[in-house]
Coordinates of C-alpha atoms and ligand atoms in Angstrom, one line a residue:
X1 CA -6.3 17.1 -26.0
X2 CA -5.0 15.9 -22.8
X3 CA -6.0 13.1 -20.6
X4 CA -8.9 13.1 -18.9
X5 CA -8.7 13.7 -15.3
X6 CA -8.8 10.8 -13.1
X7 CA -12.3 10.7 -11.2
X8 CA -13.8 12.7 -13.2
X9 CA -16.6 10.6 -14.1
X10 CA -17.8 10.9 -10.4
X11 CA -19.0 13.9 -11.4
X12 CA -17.1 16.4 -9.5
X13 CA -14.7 19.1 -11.0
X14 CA -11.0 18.8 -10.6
X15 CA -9.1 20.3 -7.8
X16 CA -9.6 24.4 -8.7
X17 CA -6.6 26.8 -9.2
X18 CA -6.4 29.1 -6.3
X19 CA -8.1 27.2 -4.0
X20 CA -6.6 25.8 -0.5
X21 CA -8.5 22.3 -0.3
X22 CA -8.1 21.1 3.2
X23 CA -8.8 17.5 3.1
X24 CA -9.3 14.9 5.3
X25 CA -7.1 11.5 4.8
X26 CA -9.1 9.4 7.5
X27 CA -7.4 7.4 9.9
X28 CA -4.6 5.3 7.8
X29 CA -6.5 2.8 5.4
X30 CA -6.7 4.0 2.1
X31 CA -10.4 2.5 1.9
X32 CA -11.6 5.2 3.9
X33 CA -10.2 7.8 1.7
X34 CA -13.0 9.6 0.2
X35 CA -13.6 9.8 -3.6
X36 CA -13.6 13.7 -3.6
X37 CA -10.5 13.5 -1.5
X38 CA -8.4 11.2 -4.2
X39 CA -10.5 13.8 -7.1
X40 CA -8.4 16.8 -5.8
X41 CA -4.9 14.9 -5.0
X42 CA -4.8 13.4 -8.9
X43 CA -5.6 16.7 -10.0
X44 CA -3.9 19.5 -8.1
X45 CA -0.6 21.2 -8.3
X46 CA 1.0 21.4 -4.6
X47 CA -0.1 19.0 -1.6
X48 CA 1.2 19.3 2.1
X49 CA 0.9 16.2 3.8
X50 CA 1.4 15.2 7.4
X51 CA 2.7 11.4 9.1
X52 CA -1.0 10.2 9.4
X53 CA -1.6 10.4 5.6
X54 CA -1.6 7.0 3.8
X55 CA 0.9 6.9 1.1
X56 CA -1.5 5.5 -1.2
X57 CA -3.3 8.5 -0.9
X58 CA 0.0 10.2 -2.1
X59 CA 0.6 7.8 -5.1
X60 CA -2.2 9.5 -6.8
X61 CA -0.7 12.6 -6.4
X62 CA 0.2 13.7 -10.6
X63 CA 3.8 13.8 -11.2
X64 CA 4.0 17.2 -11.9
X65 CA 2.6 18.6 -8.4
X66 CA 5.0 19.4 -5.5
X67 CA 5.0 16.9 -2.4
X68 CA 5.7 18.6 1.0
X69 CA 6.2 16.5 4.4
X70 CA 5.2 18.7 7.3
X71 CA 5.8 15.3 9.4
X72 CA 5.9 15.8 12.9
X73 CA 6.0 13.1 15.8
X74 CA 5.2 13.5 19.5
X75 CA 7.9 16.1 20.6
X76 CA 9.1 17.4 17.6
X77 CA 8.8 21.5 18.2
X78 CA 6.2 21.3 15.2
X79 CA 8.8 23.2 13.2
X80 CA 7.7 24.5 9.7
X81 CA 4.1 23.6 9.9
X82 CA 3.1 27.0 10.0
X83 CA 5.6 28.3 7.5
X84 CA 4.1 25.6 5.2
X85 CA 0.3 27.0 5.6
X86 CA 1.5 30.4 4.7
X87 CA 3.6 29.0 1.8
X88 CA 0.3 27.0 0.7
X89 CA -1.7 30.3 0.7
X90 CA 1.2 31.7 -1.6
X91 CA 1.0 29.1 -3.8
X92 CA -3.0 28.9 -3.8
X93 CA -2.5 33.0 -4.7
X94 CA -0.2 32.4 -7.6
X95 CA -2.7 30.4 -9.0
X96 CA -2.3 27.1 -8.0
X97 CA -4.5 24.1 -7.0
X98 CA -3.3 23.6 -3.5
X99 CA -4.1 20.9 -1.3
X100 CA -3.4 20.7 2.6
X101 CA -4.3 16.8 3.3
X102 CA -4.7 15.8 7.5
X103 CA -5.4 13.3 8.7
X104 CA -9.2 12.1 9.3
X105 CA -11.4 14.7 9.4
X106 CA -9.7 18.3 8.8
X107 CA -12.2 20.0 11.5
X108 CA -11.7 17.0 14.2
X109 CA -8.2 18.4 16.2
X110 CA -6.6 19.2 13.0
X111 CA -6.9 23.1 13.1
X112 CA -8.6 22.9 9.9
X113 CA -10.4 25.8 11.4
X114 CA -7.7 27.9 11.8
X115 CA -5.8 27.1 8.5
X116 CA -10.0 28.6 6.8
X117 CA -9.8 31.2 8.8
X118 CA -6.0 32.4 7.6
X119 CA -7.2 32.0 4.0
X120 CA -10.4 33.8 5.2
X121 CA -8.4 37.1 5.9
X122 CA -6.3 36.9 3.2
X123 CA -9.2 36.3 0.4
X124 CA -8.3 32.7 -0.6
X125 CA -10.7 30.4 -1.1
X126 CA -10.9 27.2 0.9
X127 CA -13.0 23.8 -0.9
X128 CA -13.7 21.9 2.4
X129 CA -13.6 18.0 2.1
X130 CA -14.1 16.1 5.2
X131 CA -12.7 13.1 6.0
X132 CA -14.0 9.8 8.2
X133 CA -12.3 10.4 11.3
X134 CA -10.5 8.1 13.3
X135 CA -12.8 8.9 16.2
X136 CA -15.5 6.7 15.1
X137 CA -13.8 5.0 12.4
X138 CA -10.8 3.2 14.7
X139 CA -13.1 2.0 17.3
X140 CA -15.3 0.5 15.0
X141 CA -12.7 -1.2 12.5
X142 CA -11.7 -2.6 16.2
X143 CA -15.1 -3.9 16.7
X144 CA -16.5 -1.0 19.3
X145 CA -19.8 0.8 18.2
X146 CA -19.4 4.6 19.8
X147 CA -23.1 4.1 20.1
X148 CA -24.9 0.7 20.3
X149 CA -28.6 0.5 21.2
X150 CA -29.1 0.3 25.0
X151 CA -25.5 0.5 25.8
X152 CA -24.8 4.0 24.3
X153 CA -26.8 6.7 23.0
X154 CA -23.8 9.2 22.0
X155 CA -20.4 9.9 22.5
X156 CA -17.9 12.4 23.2
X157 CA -14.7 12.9 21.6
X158 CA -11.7 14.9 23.8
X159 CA -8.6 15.8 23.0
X160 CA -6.3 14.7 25.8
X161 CA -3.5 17.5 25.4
X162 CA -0.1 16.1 25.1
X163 CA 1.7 19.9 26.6
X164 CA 0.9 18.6 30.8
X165 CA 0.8 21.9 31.6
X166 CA -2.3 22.8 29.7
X167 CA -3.7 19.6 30.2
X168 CA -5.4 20.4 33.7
X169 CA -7.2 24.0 32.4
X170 CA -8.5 22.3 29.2
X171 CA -10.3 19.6 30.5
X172 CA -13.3 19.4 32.7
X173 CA -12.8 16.0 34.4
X174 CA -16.3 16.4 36.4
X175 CA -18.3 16.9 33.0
X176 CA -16.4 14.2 31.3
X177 CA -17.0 11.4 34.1
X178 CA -20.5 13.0 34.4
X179 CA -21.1 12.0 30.3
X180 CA -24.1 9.5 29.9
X181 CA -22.5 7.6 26.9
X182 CA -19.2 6.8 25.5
X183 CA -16.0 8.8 25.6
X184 CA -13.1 8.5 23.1
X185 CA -10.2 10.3 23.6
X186 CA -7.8 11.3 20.8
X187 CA -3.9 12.2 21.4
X188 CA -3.5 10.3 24.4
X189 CA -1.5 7.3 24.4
X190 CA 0.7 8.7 26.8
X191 CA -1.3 9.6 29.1
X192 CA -3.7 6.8 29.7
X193 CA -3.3 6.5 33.1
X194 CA -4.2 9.8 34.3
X195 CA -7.1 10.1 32.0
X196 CA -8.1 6.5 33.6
X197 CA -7.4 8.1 37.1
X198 CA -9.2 11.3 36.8
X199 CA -12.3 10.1 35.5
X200 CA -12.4 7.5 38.5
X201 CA -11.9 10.5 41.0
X202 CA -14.3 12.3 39.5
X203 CA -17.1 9.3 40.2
X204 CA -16.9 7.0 37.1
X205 CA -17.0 3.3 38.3
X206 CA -13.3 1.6 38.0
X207 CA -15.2 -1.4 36.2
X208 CA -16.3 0.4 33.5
X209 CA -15.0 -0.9 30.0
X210 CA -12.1 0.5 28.2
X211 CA -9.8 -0.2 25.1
X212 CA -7.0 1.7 23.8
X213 CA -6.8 0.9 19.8
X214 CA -3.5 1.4 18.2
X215 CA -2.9 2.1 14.3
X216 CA -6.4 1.8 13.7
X217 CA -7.8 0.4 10.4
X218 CA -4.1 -0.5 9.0
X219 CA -2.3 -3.7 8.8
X220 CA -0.4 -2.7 12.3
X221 CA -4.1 -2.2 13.8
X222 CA -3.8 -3.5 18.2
X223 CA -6.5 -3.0 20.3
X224 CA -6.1 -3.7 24.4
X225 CA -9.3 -4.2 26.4
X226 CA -9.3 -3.5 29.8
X227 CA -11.3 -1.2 32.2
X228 CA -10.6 2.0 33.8
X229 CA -8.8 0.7 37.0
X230 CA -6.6 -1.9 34.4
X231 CA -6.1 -0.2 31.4
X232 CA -3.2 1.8 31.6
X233 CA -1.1 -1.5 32.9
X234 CA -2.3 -3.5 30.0
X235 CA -1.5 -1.1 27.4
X236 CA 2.5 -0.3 29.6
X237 CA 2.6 -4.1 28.9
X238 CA 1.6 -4.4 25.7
X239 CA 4.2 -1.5 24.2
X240 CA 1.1 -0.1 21.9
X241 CA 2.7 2.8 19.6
X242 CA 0.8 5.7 18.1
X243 CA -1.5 6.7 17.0
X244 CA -3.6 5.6 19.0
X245 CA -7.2 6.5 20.9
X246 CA -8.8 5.1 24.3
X247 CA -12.4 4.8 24.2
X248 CA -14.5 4.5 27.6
X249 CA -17.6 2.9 28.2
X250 CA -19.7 -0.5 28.1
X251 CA -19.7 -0.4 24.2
X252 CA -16.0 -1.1 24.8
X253 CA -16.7 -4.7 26.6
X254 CA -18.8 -5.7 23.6
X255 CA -17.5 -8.6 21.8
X256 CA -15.2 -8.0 18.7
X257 CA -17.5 -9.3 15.7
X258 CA -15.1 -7.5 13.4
X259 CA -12.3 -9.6 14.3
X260 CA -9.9 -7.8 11.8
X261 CA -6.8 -8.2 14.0
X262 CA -7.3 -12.1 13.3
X263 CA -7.2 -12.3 10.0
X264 CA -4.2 -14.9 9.2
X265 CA -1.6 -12.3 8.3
X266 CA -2.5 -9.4 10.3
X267 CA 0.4 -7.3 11.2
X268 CA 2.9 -9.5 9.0
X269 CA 5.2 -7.0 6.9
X270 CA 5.8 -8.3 3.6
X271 CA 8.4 -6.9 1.2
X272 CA 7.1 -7.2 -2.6
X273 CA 9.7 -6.4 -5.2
X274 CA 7.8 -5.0 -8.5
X275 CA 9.0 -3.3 -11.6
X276 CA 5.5 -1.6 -12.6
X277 CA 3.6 1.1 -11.2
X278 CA 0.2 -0.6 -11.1
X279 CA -0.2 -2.2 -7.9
X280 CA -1.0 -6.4 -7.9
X281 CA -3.8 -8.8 -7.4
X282 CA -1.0 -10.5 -5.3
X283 CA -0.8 -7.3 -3.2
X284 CA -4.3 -6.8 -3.2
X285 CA -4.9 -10.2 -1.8
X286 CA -2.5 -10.5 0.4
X287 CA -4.0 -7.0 2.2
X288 CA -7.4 -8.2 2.9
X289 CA -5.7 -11.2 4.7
X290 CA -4.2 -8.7 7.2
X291 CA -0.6 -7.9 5.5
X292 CA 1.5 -4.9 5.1
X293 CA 2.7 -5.0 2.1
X294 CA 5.4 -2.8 0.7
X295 CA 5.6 -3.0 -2.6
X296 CA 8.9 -1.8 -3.7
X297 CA 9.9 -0.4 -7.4
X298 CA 13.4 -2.4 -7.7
X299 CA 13.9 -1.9 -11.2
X300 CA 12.2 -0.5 -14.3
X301 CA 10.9 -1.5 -17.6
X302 CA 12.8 0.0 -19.8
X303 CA 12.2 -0.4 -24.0
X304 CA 13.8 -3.7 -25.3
X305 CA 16.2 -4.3 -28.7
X306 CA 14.1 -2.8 -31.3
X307 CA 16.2 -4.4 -34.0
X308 CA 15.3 -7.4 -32.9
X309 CA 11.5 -7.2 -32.5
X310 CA 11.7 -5.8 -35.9
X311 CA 13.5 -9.0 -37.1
X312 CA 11.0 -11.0 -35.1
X313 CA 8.0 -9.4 -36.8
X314 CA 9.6 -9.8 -40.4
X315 CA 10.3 -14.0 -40.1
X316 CA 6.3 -14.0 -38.6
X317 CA 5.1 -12.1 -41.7
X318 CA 7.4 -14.5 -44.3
X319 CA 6.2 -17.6 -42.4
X320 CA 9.6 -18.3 -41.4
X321 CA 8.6 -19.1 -37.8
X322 CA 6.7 -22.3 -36.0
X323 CA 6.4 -21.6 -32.6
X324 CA 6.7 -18.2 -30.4
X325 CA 6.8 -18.8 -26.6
X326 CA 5.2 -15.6 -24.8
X327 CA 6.9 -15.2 -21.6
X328 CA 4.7 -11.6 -21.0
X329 CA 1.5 -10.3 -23.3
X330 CA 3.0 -7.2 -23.0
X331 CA 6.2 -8.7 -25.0
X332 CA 3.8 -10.4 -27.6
X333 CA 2.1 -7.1 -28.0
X334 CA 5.0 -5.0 -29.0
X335 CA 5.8 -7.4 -31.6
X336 CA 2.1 -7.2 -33.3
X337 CA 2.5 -3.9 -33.0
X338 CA 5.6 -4.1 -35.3
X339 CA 4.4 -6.6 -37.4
X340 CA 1.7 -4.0 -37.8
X341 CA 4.3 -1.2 -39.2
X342 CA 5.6 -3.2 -41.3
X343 CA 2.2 -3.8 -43.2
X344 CA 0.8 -7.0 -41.4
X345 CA -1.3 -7.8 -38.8
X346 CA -1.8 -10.8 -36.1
X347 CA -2.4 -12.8 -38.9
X348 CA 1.2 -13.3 -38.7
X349 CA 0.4 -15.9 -36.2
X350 CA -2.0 -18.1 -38.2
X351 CA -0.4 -21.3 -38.3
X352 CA 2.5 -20.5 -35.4
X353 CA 2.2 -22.7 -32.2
X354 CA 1.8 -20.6 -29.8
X355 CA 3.3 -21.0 -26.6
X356 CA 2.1 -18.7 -23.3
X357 CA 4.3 -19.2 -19.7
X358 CA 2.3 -18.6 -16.7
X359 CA -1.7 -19.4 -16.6
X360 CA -2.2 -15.3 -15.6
X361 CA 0.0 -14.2 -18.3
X362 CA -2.1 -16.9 -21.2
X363 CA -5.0 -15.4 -19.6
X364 CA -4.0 -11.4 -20.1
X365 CA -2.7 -12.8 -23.9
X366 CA -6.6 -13.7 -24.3
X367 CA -7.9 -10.7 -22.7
X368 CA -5.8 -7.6 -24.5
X369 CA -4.8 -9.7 -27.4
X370 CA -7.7 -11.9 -28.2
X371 CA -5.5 -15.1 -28.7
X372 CA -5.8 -18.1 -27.5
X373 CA -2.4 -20.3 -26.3
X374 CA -2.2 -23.6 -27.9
X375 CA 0.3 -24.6 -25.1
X376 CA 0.3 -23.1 -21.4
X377 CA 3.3 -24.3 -19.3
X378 CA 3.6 -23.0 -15.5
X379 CA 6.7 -21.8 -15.8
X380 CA 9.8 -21.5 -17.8
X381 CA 11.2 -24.9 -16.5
X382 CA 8.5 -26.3 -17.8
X383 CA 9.5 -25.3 -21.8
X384 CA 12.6 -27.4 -21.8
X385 CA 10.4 -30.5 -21.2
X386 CA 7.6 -29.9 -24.2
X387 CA 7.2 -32.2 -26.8
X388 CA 8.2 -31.4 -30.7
X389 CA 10.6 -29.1 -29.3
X390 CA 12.7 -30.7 -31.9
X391 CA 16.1 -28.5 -32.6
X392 CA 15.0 -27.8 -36.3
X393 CA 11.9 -26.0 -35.1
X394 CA 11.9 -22.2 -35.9
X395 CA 11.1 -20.8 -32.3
X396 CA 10.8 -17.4 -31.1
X397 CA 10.9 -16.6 -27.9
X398 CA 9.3 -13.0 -26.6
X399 CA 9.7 -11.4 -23.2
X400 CA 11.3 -8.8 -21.0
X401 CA 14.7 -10.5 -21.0
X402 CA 14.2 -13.2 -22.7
X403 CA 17.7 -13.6 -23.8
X404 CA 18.8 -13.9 -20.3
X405 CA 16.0 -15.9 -18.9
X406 CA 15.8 -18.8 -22.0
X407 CA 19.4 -18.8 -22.8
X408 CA 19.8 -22.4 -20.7
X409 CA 16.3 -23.6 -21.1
X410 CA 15.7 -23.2 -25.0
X411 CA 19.5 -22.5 -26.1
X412 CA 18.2 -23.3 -30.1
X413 CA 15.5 -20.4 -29.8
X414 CA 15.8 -17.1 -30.8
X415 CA 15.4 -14.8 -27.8
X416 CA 13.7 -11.4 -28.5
X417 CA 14.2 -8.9 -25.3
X418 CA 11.1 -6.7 -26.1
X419 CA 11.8 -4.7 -22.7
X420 CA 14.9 -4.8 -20.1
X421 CA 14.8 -4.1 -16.2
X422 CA 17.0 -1.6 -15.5
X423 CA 17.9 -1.4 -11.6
X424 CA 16.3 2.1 -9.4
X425 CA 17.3 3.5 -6.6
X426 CA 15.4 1.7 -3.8
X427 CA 14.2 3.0 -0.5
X428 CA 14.9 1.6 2.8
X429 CA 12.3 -0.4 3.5
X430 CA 12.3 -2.7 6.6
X431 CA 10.0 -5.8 6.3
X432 CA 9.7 -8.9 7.9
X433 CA 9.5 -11.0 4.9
X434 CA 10.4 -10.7 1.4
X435 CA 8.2 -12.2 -1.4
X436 CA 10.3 -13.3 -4.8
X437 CA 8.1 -13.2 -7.4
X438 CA 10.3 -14.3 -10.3
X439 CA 14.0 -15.5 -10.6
X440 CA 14.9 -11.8 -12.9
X441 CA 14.5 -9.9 -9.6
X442 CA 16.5 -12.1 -7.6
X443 CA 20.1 -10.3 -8.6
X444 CA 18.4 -7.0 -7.6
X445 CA 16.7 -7.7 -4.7
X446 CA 20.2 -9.9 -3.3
X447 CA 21.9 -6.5 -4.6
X448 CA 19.7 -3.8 -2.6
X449 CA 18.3 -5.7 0.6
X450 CA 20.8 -8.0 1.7
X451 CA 19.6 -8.6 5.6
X452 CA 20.2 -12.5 6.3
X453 CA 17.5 -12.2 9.2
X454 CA 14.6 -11.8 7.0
X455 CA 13.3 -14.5 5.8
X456 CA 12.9 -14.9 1.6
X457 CA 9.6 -16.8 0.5
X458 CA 10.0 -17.9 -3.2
X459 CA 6.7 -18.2 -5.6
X460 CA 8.1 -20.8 -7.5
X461 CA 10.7 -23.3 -8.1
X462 CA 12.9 -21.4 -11.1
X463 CA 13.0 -18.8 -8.7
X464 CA 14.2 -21.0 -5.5
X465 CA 16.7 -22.2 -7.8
X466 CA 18.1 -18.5 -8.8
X467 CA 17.3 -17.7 -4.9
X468 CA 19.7 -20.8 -3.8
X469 CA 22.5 -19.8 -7.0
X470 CA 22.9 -16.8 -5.6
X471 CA 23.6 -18.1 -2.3
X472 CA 20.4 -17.6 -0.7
X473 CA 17.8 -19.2 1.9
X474 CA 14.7 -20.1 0.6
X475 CA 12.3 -20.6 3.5
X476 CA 9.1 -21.0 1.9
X477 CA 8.5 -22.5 -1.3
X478 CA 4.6 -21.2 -2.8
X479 CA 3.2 -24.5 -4.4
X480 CA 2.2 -21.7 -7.7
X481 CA 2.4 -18.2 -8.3
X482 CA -1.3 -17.4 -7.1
X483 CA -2.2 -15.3 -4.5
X484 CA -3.9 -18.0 -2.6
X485 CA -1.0 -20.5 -2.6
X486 CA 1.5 -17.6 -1.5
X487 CA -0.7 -17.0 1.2
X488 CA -0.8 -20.6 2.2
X489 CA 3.2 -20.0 2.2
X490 CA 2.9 -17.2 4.2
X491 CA 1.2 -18.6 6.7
X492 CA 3.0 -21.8 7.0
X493 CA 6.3 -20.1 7.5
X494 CA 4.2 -18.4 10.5
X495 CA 3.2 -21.3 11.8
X496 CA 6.8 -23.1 11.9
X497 CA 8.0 -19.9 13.2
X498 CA 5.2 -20.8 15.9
X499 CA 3.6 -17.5 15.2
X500 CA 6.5 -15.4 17.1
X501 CA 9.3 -15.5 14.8
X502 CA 8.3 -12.0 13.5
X503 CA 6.7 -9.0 15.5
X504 CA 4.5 -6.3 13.8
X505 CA 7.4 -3.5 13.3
X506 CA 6.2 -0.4 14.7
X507 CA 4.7 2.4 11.7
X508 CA 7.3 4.1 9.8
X509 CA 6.2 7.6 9.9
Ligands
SAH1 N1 -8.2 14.9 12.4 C1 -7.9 13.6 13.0 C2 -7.4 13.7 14.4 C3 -6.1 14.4 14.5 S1 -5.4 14.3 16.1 C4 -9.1 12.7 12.8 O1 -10.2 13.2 12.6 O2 -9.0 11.5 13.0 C5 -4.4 12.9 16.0 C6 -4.9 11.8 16.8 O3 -5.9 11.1 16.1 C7 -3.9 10.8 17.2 O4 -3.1 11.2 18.3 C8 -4.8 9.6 17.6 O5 -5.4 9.8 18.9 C9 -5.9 9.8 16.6 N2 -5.7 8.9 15.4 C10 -5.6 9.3 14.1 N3 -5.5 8.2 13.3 C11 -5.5 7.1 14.1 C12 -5.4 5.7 13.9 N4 -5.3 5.2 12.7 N5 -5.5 4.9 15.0 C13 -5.6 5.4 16.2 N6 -5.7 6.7 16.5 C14 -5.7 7.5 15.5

C-alpha cells in the first residue's frame, strides 16, 4: 500500500489524471492558499507555475512531479508561456495530473479563460479551483475594505494595461470616474499617474482617497496613502516594487486597524540555516511577527556510525552504562530502536541517569519517547559543569555528531554519532540577517554565505563562541534558544541599528 495522499481527509479526491487544474495561488501568503489548491499540488504529476506563486505552495509539490517556471516580469516578451499551456495539454493527454497554478484567482486577469477554452477544443478536461484574489485580499490585509457600510457599496476591479498603446481603447475613463464605489486597479504600478490624471479629467474630485499597496499580504507588504492629485508623487518617492494595486475611493482614507505593516519585524529578511525539511516553530514565530524568513537546507542528515549505535545498545542491555546524555530524541530513538533488534527494549534505560540538552529537545524525548530526563541542561556548555560527572562514570553520549560536538566538553564519554550533516548545495539567498541556530552549522554557513555586511545573530552562547572561533561577528546574542527571546534579539539589533540599518530587499522573483 502506499501512502495516503496528503489532504485527503478533507474530503476531496486527489488531483485526477488527464485533467488541466487551473488553480489559483492568491496574492503571495501561503495562508490564503486554498485547501483544494494545496489537495491537487501534493498529488499531481506536472505543475506550471508563474513569479506570483508562493514557494510554499511549491514545497508541497511530490517529488516525483515536474516543476516548470513560466516566470515572467514586466517587459519580458512573455516567451514560452504559451508553449507551456500547449505542453500542459500534452501532458494532461498522456495521462497526467496536470496543474497550471496563477496567481490569485485563475479567472481575475489570468487568462484562465482562455487556457479552458484551449482544453475545451481539444477535449481535455479542466478542474477549476479558484483562488482569493489579490483584488480584495491586498487591500484588506492593508487595512482597506473594497466595501464598507456607508462609504462603499461595491467595487470595480480594472486592469490598467501595461502595452500604452492599448491602454487608451481598453479603458473607458468616463464610466470608471463615473463609478459610485471603489475602484482597484490591478497591473498598474507604472502607471499611477495617468490612471490618477484621467480619472480627475474625467470629473472625479482630486481629494478623493487613494493607496497603492505593494507585495500585498507577504512579509515585503507597503502601502502609500495619498489621494488622486498626490499619489503618484508619494508612491515615485517611496520606490514601491511590484506587484502592486492602487485602489480609489473614501474606503482608502479609513484608518488601518490591521496594522500588519507594524508588526515588530515586518519586512526584516532573516536567513535560517536548517538541515530538515519540516519547517520550525522558530520560523513559524518569527513570520507572524512580520519576518521573511528563508529558511535555507545547508546540510543534510545523513545515517550515523551504525557500529557504534549497535555497541551503544549492547553496554545499555548488559548494564554496562550509567548515564546517556541525549543531545537530539531523534538520536536516543535510533538507539532504542537497536536495542530493540537486538532483543531488548527501553528497559535498557531503567536505572541509567538520563541526561536531555536543550528544554525543547527533553520535551520531544517525553513526547515521542515517553521518558522523562532526570537532568535537563540548556545547552552543551552546561554538561561539563554537572555534578557526579566523576571520570569513572560509564557515559554515553547520543546525537547527530556527537563526537565532534562533546569531544572538548565530556572528553571521558563515549560519543555515539547516530546521524552526520553532510553539506548541500545551497542557493543564493540574499538576507539581511542570518540566524545561527547551533554551533554545528557554523563551519557551513561561514563556508557558503560569507557576506561580512550581514549581520549574524547567535541563539546561544556555544554558538557565539564557534561564531567568534571561526572569526566571526556576533551581533546579537538570543538570551535562549526560544522563539520569543530570538525575537527580542531581533529586534534589539533593529533598534541599535536605529531601525534603518537594513531595508526590506525588494521580492526575488
Ligand atoms: N489573477 C490575479 C491577478 C493577475 S494580474 C489575482 O486574482 O490576483 C497581476 C496583478 O495582480 C499584479 O500586477 C498586481 O496588480 C496584482 N497583484 C497580484 N498579487 C499582488 C500582491 N501580492 N500585492 C499587490 N498586487 C498584487
Amino acid at each position: 500500500m502506499t501512502n495516503q495522499p496528503p489532504f485527503l481527509a478533507l474530503g476531496g479526491p486527489p488531483a485526477t489524471p488527464g485533467v488541466v487544474h487551473l488553480v489559483g495561488a492568491g496574492p503571495g501568503d501561503v495562508g490564503q492558499l486554498t485547501l483544494r489548491a494545496a489537495q491537487v499540488l501534493s498529488t499531481c504529476d506536472v505543475v506550471a507555475y508563474d513569479r506570483l506563486a508562493p514557494a510554499e505552495a511549491l514545497a508541497l509539490v511530490p517529488d516525483h512531479a515536474d516543476l516548470i517556471d513560466v516566470g515572467r516580469r514586466y517587459g519580458d516578451p512573455g516567451v514560452g508561456r504559451d508553449e507551456v499551456d500547449t505542453l500542459l495539454r500534452e501532458r494532461a493527454a498522456a495521462g497526467h495530473a496536470v496543474v497550471r497554478l496563477k496567481g490569485g484567482d485563475p479567472f481575475v486577469f489570468g487568462r484562465g479563460g482562455e487556457e479552458a477554452a484551449a482544453c475545451a477544443a481539444e477535449g481535455i478536461p479542466v478542474e477549476v479551483v479558484p483562488g482569493v484574489t489579490s483584488a480584495v485580499a491586498v487591500p484588506g490585509a492593508a487595512g482597506i475594505p473594497v466595501t464598507h457600510r456607508g462609504v462603499a457599496t461595491g467595487f470595480a476591479v480594472v486592469t490598467v494595461h501595461e502595452d500604452p498603446t492599448k491602454h487608451a481603447a481598453q479603458i473607458d475613463h468616463q464610466a470608471l470616474a463615473a463609478f459610485p464605489g471603489t475602484l482597484v486597479f490591478l497591473m498598474g504600478l507604472r502607471r499611477v499617474a495617468p490612471v490618477c490624471e484621467q480619472l480627475i479629467a474625467h470629473g472625479r474630485d482630486p481629494g478623493t482617497p487613494a493607496a497603492v499597496v505593494s507585495a500585498g499580504t507577504t512579509p515585503r507588504q507597503r502601502t502609500v496613502r495619498a489621494t488622486l492629485a498626490t499619489l503618484a508623487d508619494a508612491v515615485a518617492a517611496a520606490d514601491l516594487q511590484p506587484p502592486a494595486i492602487i485602489v480609489v475611493g473614501d474606503v482608502a482614507a479609513l484608518p488601518d486597524l490591521v496594522g500588519r505593516e507594524v508588526r515588530p519585524l515586518h519586512g526584516l529578511r532573516v536567513g535560517l540555516p536548517r538541515t530538515r525539511r519540516r519547517g520550525s516553530d522558530l520560523a513559524a514565530h518569527l513570520r507572524s511577527v512580520g519576518a521573511d524568513v528563508v529558511e535555507v537546507p545547508l546540510a543534510r542528515e545523513e545515517p550515523g556510525d551504525v557500529a557504534a549505535i549497535g555497541r551503544a545498545a549492547a553496554d545499555l542491555l548488559a548494564g554496562r552504562v550509567d548515564e546517556v546524555v541525549v543531545l537530539d530524541a531523534a538520536g536516543l530513538e535510533v538507539v532504542l530502536a537497536a536495542a530493540v533488534d537486538l532483543g531488548g527494549d527501553a528497559r535498557a534505560l531503567a536505572g541509567v541517569r538520563l541526561t536531555v540538552v536543550g528544554r525543547r529537545t527533553a520535551a520531544q524525548v517525553r513526547r515521542d519517547l515517553h521518558l522523562a530526563a532526570d537532568v535537563t541542561v540548556g545547552s552543551a556548555g552546561e554538561l561539563a559543569d554537572l555534578p557526579d560527572a566523576a571520570p569513572d562514570r560509564r557515559v554515553l553520549v547520543l546525537g547527530p555528531d556527537a563526537d565532534l560536538r562533546t569531544r572538548d566538553l565530556l572528553p571521558d564519554a563515549t560519543a555515539v554519532t547516530t546521524s552526520r550533516l553532510r553539506p548541500q548545495p545551497v542557493p543564493d539567498v540574499h538576507v539581511d540577517v542570518w540566524l545561527v541556530p547551533a554551533s554545528r552549522l557554523v563551519p557551513l554557513l561561514a563556508e557558503a554565505y560569507s557576506d561580512p555586511r550581514v549581520p549574524l545573530v547567535s541563539m546561544g552562547p556555544v554558538t557565539s563562541a564557534a561564531l567568534r572561533d571561526a572569526g566571526l561577528e556576533v551581533a546579537a546574542e538570543a538570551a535562549a534558544a526560544t522563539p520569543v527571546a530570538v525575537e527580542d534579539a531581533l529586534t534589539s539589533l533593529l533598534r541599535r541599528d536605529g531601525g534603518s540599518g537594513w531595508t526590506a530587499s525588494p521580492a526575488e522573483d
